[in-house]
Coordinates of C-alpha atoms in Angstrom, one line a residue:
X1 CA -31.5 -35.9 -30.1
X2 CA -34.0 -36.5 -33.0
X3 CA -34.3 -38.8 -35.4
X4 CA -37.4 -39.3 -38.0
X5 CA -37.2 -42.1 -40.2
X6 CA -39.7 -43.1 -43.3
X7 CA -42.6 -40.8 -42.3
X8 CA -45.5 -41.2 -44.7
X9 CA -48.6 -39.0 -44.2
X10 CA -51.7 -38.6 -46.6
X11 CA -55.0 -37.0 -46.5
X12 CA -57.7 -39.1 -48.4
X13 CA -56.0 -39.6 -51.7
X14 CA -53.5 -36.4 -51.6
X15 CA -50.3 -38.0 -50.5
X16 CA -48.5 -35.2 -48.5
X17 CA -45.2 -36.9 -47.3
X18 CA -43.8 -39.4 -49.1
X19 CA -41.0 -40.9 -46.6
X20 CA -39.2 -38.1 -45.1
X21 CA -36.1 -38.8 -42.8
X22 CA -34.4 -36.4 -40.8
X23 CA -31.9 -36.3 -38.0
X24 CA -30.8 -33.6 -35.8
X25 CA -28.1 -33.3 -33.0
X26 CA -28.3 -31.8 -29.5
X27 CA -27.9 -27.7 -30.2
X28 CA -28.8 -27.6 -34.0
X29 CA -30.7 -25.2 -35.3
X30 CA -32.5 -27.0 -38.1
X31 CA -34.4 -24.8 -40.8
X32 CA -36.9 -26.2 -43.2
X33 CA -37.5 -24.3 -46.5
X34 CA -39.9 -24.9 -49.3
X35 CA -43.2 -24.0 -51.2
X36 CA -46.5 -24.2 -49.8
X37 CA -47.8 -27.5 -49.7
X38 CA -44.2 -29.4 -49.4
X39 CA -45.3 -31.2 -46.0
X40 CA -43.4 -28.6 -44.0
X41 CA -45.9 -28.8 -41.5
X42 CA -47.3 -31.5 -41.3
X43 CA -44.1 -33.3 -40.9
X44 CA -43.6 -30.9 -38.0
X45 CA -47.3 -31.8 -36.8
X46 CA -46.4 -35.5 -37.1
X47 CA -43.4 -35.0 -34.7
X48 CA -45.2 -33.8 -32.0
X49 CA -48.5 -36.0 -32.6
X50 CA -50.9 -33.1 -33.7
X51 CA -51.8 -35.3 -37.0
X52 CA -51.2 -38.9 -36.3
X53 CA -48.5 -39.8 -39.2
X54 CA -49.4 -43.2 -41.3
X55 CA -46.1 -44.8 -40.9
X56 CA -43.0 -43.9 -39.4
X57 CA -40.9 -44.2 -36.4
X58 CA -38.9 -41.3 -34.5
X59 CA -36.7 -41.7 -32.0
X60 CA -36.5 -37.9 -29.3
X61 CA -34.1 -38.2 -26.1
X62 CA -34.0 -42.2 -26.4
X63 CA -37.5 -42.4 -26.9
X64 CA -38.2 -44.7 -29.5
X65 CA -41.5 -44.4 -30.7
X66 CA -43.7 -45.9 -34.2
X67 CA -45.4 -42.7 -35.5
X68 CA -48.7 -44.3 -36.5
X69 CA -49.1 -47.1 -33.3
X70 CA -47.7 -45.0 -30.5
X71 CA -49.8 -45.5 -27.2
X72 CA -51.2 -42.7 -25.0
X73 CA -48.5 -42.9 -22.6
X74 CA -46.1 -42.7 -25.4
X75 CA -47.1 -39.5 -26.6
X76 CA -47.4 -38.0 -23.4
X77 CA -43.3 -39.4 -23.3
X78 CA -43.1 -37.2 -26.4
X79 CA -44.9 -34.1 -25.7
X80 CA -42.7 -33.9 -22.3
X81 CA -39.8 -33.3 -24.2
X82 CA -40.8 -31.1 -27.4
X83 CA -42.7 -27.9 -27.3
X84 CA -44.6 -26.1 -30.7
X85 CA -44.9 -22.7 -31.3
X86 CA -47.5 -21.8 -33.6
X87 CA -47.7 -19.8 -36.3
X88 CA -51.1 -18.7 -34.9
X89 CA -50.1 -18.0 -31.2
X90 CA -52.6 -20.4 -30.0
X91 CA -53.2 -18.2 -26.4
X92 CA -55.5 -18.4 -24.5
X93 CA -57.8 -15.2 -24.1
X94 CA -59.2 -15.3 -21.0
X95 CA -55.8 -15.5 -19.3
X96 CA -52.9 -13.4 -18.4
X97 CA -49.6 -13.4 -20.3
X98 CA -48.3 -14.7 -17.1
X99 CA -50.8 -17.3 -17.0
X100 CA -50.3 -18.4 -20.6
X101 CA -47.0 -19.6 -19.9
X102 CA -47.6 -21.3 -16.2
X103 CA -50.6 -23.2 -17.7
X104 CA -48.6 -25.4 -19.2
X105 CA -46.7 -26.0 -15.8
X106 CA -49.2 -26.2 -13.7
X107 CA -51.7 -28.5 -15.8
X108 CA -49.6 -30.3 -17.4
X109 CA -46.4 -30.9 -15.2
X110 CA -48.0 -31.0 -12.3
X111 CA -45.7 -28.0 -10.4
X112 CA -46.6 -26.0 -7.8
X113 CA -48.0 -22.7 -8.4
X114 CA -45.3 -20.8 -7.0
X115 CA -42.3 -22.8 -8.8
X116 CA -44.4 -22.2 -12.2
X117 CA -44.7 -18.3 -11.6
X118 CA -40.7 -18.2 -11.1
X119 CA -39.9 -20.2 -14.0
X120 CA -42.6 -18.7 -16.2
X121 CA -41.1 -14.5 -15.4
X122 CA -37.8 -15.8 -16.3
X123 CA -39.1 -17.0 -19.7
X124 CA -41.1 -13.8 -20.2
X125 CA -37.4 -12.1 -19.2
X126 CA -36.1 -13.9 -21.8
X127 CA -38.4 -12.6 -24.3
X128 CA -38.8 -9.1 -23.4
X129 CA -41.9 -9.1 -21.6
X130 CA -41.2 -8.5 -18.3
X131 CA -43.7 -5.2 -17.9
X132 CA -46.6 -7.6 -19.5
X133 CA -47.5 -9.8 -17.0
X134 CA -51.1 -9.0 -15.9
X135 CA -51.5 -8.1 -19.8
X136 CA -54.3 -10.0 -22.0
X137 CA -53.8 -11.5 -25.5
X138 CA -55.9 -9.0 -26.7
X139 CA -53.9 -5.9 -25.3
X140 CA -51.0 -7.1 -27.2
X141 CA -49.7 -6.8 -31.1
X142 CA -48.8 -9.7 -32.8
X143 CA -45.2 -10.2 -32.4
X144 CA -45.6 -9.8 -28.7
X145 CA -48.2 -12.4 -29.0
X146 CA -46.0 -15.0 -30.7
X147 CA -43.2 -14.0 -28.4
X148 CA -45.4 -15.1 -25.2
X149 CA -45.8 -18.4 -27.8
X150 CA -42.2 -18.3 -27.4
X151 CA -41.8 -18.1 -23.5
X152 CA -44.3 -21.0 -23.0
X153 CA -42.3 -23.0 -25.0
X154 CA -39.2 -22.4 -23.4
X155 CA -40.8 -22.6 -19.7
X156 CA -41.2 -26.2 -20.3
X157 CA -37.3 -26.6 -20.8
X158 CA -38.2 -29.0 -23.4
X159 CA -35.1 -30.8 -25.3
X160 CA -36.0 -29.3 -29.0
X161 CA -38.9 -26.6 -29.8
X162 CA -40.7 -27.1 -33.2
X163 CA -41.5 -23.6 -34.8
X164 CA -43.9 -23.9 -37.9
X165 CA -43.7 -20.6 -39.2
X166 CA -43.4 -18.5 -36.3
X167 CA -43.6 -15.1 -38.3
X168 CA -45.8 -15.9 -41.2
X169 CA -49.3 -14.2 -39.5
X170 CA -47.3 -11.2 -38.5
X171 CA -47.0 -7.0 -39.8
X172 CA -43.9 -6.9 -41.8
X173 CA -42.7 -4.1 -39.4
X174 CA -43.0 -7.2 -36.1
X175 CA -40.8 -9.9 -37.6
X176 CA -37.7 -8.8 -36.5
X177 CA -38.7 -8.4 -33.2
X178 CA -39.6 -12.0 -33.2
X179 CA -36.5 -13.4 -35.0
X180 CA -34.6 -11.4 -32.5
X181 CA -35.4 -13.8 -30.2
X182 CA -35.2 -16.6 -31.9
X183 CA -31.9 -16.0 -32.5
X184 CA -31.1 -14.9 -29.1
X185 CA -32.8 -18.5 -27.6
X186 CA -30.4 -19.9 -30.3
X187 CA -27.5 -18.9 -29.5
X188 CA -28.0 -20.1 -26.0
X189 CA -27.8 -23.4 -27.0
X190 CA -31.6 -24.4 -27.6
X191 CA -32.2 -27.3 -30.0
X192 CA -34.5 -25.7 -33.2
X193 CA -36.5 -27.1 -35.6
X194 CA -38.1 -24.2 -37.9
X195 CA -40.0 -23.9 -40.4
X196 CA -39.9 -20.8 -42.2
X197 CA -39.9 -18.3 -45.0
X198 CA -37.5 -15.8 -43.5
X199 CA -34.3 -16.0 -45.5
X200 CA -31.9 -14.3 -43.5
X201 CA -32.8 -16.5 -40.1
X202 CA -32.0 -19.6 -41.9
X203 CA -28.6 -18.2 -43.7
X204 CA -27.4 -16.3 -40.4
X205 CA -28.3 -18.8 -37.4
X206 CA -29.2 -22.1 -38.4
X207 CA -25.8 -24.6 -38.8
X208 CA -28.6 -26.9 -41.6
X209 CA -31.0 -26.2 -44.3
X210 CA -33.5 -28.8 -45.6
X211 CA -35.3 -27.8 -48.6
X212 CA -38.5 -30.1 -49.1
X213 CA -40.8 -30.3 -51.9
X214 CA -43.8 -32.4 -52.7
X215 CA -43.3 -34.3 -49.7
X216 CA -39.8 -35.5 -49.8
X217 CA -36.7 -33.9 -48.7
X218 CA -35.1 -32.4 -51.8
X219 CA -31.9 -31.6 -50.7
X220 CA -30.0 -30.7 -47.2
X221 CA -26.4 -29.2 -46.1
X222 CA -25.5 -26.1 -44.3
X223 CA -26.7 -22.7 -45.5
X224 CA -23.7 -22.1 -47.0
X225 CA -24.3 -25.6 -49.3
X226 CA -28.0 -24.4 -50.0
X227 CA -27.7 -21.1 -50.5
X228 CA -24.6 -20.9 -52.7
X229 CA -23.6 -23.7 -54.0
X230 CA -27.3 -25.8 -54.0
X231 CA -27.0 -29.3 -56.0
X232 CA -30.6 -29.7 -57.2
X233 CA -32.1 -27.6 -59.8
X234 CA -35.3 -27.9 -57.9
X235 CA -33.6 -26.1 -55.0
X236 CA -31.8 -23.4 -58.1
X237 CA -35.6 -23.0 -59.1
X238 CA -37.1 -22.1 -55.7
X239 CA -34.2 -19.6 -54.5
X240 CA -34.1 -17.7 -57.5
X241 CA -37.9 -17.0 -57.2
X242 CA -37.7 -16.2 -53.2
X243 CA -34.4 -14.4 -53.0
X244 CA -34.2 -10.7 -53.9
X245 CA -32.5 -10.2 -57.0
X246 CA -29.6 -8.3 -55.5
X247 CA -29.3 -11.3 -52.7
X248 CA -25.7 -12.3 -51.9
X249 CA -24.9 -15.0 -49.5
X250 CA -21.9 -13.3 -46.6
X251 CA -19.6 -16.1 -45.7

């Protein structure tokens, strides 16, 4: 499904990836952990061409592509088959919830109208947004605002969705709603690559845990493997100071 090998990335002198390979299989729900600053996302922004990475090749649906060379054309390849949700919503204000998600569509895939309204209500279904429609960004709290994030990407029906902290700009009272969906979308089978500070997604639905740090992957395994048994003291060091102390891990 996805496979990133040797991505370097710097800005002027400040190195931020320093060769970062990852693979993930068709229904994995992939969670990336770490402090700020680890390359989190910017590797995700790499992926999906939003910061042009200085060497490295990926490989999405049989596309083979060189990170830092790729062509126009190439990208566009890319971008057909992985949509981002951003930590920041990124909608557009002047139009509908309804026409948030067909834009996309419409602009970028080229479908009717009509085909893009269908596809676009049953995305909004998905998310619980049915009675929002003809609502505007700015009628809308937060977590319904990434949750709209959320329907656009899965109206393109792409083959993995990137999520770079989805919940991080939210009320602490609207995460669950948004990780509520997330998980629902994952147990349907979507492929998932998330970034993210929120413990309990990454222990309860993700089947993978990468922990990165100062631009390399530190150490990777199954949630059970990171969160109970975890190799590297680097990995001991950052759980003890983001897990409650009265965490336990429920196999």
């Amino acid at each position: 499904m996805l496979e990133i090998k040797d991505i370097h990335k710097s800005f002027g002198h400040h190195e931020i990836l320093k060769g970062v390979d990852i693979s993930i299989a068709k229904g994995d729900v992939v969670v990336i952990l770490g402090p700020s600053g680890s390359g989190k996302t910017t590797l995700l922004r790499c992926i999906n061409f939003l910061e042009c990475a200085d060497k490295g090749h990926a490989s999405i649906s049989g596309i083979e592509v060189d990170l830092h060379h790729a062509k126009k054309g190439e990208i566009h390849n890319i971008r057909q088959k992985v949509a981002f949700v951003f930590q920041s919503y990124n909608l557009f204000n002047n139009k509908t919830v309804l026409e948030n998600v067909t834009e996309g569509l419409i602009v970028g895939r080229k479908m009717p109208k009509s085909d893009a309204v269908e596809i676009a209500k049953r995305a909004l279904s998905k998310v619980g947004l049915s009675d929002k429609y003809d609502a505007y960004p700015s009628a809308l709290s937060g977590g319904q605002q990434q949750r709209v994030g959320i329907a656009r990407a899965v109206a393109l029906s792409p083959d993995i969705i990137l999520f770079d902290e989805p919940t991080s700009a939210l009320d602490p009272e609207l995460v669950g709603e948004v990780l509520t969906v997330m998980k629902n979308i994952a147990n349907e089978g979507t492929t998932m690559l998330v970034v993210t500070h929120e413990m309990s997604f990454a222990r309860d639905v993700a089947n993978r845990v990468i922990f990165m740090d100062g631009g390399v992957v530190v150490e990777e395994g199954t949630p059970h493997d990171i969160f109970v048994t975890p190799k590297e003291e680097r990995t001991k060091q950052f759980l003890k100071r983001v897990l409650p102390e009265d965490y336990t891990y429920n196999i």
